[in-house]
Tab-separated table of N, CA and C in Angstrom:
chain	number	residue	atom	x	y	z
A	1	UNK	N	40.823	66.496	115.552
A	1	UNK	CA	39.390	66.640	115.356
A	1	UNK	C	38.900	65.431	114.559
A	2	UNK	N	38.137	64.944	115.113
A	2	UNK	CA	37.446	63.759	114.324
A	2	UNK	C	36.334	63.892	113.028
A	3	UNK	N	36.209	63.010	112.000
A	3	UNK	CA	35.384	63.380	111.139
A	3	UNK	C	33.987	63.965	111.361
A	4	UNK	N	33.672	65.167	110.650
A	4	UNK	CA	32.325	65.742	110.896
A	4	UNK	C	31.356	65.229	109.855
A	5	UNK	N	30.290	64.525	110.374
A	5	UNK	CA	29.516	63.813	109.263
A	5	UNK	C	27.880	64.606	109.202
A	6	UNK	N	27.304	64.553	108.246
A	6	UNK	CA	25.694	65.265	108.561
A	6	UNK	C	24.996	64.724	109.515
A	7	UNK	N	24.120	65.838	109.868
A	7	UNK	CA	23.166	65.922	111.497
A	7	UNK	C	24.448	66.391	112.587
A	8	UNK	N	25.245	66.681	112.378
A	8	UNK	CA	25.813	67.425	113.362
A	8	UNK	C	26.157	68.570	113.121
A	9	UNK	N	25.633	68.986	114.816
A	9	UNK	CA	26.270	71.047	114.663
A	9	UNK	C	27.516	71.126	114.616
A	10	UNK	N	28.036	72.195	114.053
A	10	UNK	CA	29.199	73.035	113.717
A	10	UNK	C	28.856	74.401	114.414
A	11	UNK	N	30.287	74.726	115.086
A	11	UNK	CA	30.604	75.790	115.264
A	11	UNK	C	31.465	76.444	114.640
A	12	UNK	N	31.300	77.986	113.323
A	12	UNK	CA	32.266	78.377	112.947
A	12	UNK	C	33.257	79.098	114.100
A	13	UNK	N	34.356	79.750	113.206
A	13	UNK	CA	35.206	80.407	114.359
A	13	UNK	C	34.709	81.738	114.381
A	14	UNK	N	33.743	82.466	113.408
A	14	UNK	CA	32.866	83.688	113.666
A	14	UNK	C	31.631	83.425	114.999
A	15	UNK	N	31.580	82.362	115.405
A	15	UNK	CA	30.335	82.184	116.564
A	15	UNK	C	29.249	81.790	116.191
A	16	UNK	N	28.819	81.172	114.276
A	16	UNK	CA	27.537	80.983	113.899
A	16	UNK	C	27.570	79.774	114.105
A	17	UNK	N	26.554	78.926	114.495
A	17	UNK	CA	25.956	77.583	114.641
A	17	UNK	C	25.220	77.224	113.851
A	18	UNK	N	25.011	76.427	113.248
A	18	UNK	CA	24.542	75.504	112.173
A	18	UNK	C	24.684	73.867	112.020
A	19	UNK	N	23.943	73.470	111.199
A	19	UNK	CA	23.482	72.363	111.685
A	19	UNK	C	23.866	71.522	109.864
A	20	UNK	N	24.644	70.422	109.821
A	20	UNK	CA	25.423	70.167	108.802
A	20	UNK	C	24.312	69.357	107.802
A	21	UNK	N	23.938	69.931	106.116
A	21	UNK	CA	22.757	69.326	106.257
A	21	UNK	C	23.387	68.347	104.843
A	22	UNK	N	24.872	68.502	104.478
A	22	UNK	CA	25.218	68.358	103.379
A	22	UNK	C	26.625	68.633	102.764
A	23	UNK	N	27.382	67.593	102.389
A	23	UNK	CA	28.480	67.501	102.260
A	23	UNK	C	29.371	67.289	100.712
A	24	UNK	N	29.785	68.313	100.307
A	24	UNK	CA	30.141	68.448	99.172
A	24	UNK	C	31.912	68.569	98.791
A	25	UNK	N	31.830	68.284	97.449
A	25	UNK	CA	33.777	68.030	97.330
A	25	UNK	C	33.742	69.485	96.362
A	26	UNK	N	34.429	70.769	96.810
A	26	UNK	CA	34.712	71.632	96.057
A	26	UNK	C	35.842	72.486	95.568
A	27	UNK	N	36.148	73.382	95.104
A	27	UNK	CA	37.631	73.408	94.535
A	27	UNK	C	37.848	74.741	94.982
A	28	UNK	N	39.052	74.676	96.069
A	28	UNK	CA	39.590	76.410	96.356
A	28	UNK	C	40.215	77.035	95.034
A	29	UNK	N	39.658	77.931	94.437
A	29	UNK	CA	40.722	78.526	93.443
A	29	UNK	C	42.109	79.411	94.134
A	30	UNK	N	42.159	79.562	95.523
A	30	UNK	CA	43.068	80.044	96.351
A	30	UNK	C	44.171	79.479	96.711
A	31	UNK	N	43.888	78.075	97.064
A	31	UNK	CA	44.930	76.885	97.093
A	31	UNK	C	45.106	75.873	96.302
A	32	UNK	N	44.402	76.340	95.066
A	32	UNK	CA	44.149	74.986	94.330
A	32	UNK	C	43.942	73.586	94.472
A	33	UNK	N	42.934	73.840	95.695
A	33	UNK	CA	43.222	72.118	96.076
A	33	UNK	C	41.192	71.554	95.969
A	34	UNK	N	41.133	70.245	95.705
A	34	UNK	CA	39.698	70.327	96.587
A	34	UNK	C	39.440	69.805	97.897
A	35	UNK	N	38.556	70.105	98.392
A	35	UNK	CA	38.268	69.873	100.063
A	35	UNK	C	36.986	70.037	100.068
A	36	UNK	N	36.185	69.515	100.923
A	36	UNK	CA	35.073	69.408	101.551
A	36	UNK	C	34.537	70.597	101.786
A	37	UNK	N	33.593	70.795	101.689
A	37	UNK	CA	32.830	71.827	101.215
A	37	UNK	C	30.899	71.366	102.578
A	38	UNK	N	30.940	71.820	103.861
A	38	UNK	CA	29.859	71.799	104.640
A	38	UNK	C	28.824	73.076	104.498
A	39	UNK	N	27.712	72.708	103.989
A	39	UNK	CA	26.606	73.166	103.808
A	39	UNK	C	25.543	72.992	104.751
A	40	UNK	N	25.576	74.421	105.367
A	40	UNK	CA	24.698	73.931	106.635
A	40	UNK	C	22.820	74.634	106.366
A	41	UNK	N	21.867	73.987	107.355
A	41	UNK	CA	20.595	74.574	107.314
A	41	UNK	C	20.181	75.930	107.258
A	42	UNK	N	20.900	76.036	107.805
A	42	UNK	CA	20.262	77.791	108.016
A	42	UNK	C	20.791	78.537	106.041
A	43	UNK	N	21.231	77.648	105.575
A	43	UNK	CA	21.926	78.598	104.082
A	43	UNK	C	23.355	78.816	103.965
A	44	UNK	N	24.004	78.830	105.031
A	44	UNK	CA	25.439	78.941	104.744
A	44	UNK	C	26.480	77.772	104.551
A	45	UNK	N	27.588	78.106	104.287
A	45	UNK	CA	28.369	76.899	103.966
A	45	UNK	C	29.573	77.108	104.714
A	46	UNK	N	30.719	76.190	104.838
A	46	UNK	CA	32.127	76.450	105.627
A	46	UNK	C	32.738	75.414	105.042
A	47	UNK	N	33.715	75.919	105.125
A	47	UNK	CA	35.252	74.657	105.404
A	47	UNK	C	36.089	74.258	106.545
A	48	UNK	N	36.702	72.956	106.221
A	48	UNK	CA	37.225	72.868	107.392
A	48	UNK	C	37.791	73.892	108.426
A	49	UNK	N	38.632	75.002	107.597
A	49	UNK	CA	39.537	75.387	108.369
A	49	UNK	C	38.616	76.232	109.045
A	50	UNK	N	37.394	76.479	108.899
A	50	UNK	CA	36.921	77.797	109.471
A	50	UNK	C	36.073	77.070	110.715
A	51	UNK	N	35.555	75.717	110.932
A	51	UNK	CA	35.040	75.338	111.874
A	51	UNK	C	35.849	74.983	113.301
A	52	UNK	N	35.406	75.824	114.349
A	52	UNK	CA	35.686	75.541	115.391
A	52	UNK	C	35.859	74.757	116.555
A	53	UNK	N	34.309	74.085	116.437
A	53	UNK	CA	33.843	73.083	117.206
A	53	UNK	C	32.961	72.416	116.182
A	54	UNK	N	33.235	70.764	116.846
A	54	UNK	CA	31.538	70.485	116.696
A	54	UNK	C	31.220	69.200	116.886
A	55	UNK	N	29.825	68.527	117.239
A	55	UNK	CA	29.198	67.848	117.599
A	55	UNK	C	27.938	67.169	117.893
A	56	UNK	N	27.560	66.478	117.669
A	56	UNK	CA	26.378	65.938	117.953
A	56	UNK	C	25.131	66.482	118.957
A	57	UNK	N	25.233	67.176	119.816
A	57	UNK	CA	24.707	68.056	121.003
A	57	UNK	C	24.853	68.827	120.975
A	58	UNK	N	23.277	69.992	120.393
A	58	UNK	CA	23.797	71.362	120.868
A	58	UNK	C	24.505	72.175	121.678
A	59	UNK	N	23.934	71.938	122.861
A	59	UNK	CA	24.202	72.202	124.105
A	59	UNK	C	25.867	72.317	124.408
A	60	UNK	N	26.681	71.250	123.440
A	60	UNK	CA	28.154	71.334	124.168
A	60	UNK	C	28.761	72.388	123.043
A	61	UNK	N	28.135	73.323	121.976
A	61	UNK	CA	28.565	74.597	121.389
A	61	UNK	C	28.495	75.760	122.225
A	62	UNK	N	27.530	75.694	122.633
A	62	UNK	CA	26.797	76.702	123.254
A	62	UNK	C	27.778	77.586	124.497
A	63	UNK	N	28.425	78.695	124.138
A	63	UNK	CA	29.177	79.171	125.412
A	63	UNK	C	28.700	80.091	126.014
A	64	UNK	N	28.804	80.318	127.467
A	64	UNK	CA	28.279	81.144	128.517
A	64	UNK	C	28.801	82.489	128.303
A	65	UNK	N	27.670	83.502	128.179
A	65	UNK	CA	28.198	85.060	128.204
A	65	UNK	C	27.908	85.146	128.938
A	66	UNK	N	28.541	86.888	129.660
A	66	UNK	CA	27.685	87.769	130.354
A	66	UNK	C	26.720	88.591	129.939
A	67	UNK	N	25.278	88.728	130.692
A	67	UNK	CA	24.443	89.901	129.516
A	67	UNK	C	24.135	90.876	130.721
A	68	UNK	N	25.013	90.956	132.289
A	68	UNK	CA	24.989	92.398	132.714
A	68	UNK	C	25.711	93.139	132.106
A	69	UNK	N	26.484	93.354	131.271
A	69	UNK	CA	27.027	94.332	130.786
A	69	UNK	C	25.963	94.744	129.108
A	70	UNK	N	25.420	94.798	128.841
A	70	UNK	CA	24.112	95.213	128.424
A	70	UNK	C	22.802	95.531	128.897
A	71	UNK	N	22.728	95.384	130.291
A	71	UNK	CA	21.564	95.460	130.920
A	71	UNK	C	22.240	97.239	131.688
Protein backbone atom coordinates (compact mmCIF):
# COMPACT_ATOMS: atom_id res chain seq x y z
CA UNK A 1 0.00 0.00 0.00
CA UNK A 2 1.42 3.22 -0.87
CA UNK A 3 1.59 6.34 1.32
CA UNK A 4 -1.85 7.90 2.18
CA UNK A 5 -1.44 11.66 2.16
CA UNK A 6 -4.47 14.41 2.84
CA UNK A 7 -7.36 14.98 0.24
CA UNK A 8 -7.62 11.44 -0.17
CA UNK A 9 -10.53 8.99 0.59
CA UNK A 10 -10.06 6.16 2.87
CA UNK A 11 -11.86 3.22 3.15
CA UNK A 12 -12.11 1.71 6.68
CA UNK A 13 -12.45 -2.10 6.97
CA UNK A 14 -16.03 -1.34 8.79
CA UNK A 15 -17.28 0.18 5.16
CA UNK A 16 -17.07 4.03 6.37
CA UNK A 17 -15.64 6.46 3.79
CA UNK A 18 -14.06 9.49 4.63
CA UNK A 19 -12.12 11.89 3.32
CA UNK A 20 -8.41 12.43 5.01
CA UNK A 21 -8.45 15.98 6.32
CA UNK A 22 -5.38 15.57 8.71
CA UNK A 23 -2.52 13.76 9.78
CA UNK A 24 -1.28 13.26 13.16
CA UNK A 25 1.70 11.25 15.13
CA UNK A 26 -0.08 9.47 18.15
CA UNK A 27 0.73 6.97 20.81
CA UNK A 28 -1.03 3.37 21.07
CA UNK A 29 -1.04 2.73 24.79
CA UNK A 30 -1.81 -0.99 23.45
CA UNK A 31 1.39 -1.45 21.57
CA UNK A 32 3.29 1.12 22.85
CA UNK A 33 4.36 2.38 19.79
CA UNK A 34 3.55 5.79 17.88
CA UNK A 35 1.95 5.73 14.46
CA UNK A 36 0.00 7.90 12.43
CA UNK A 37 -2.99 8.82 13.54
CA UNK A 38 -5.77 9.84 10.11
CA UNK A 39 -8.37 12.22 10.95
CA UNK A 40 -10.96 12.29 8.60
CA UNK A 41 -13.99 15.05 7.66
CA UNK A 42 -16.84 13.66 8.60
CA UNK A 43 -15.22 13.57 12.63
CA UNK A 44 -13.71 10.31 12.82
CA UNK A 45 -10.25 9.14 12.96
CA UNK A 46 -8.33 5.62 11.94
CA UNK A 47 -5.13 3.95 11.77
CA UNK A 48 -3.32 2.32 9.51
CA UNK A 49 -4.24 -1.03 10.31
CA UNK A 50 -7.90 -0.39 10.13
CA UNK A 51 -7.89 1.21 6.55
CA UNK A 52 -8.84 -0.83 3.76
CA UNK A 53 -8.62 0.97 0.69
CA UNK A 54 -7.79 4.15 -0.55
CA UNK A 55 -7.41 6.81 -3.01
CA UNK A 56 -7.68 9.76 -4.73
CA UNK A 57 -11.23 8.96 -6.56
CA UNK A 58 -14.20 8.34 -4.96
CA UNK A 59 -15.67 6.34 -7.24
CA UNK A 60 -12.80 3.49 -7.06
CA UNK A 61 -14.12 2.89 -3.01
CA UNK A 62 -17.33 2.66 -3.85
CA UNK A 63 -18.56 -1.19 -4.07
CA UNK A 64 -21.58 -2.57 -5.90
CA UNK A 65 -24.48 -4.05 -3.70
CA UNK A 66 -27.53 -5.67 -4.28
CA UNK A 67 -30.70 -3.62 -3.05
CA UNK A 68 -33.33 -6.43 -4.45
CA UNK A 69 -33.01 -8.12 -1.51
CA UNK A 70 -34.55 -5.18 0.45
CA UNK A 71 -37.00 -4.24 -1.98
Amino acid sequence: MSKIEINEYVRTNKGRIGKVAEIRLGFNKDLQVYQDIYILDNGLWTILDYIANHSKQLIDLIKVRRFCKWI
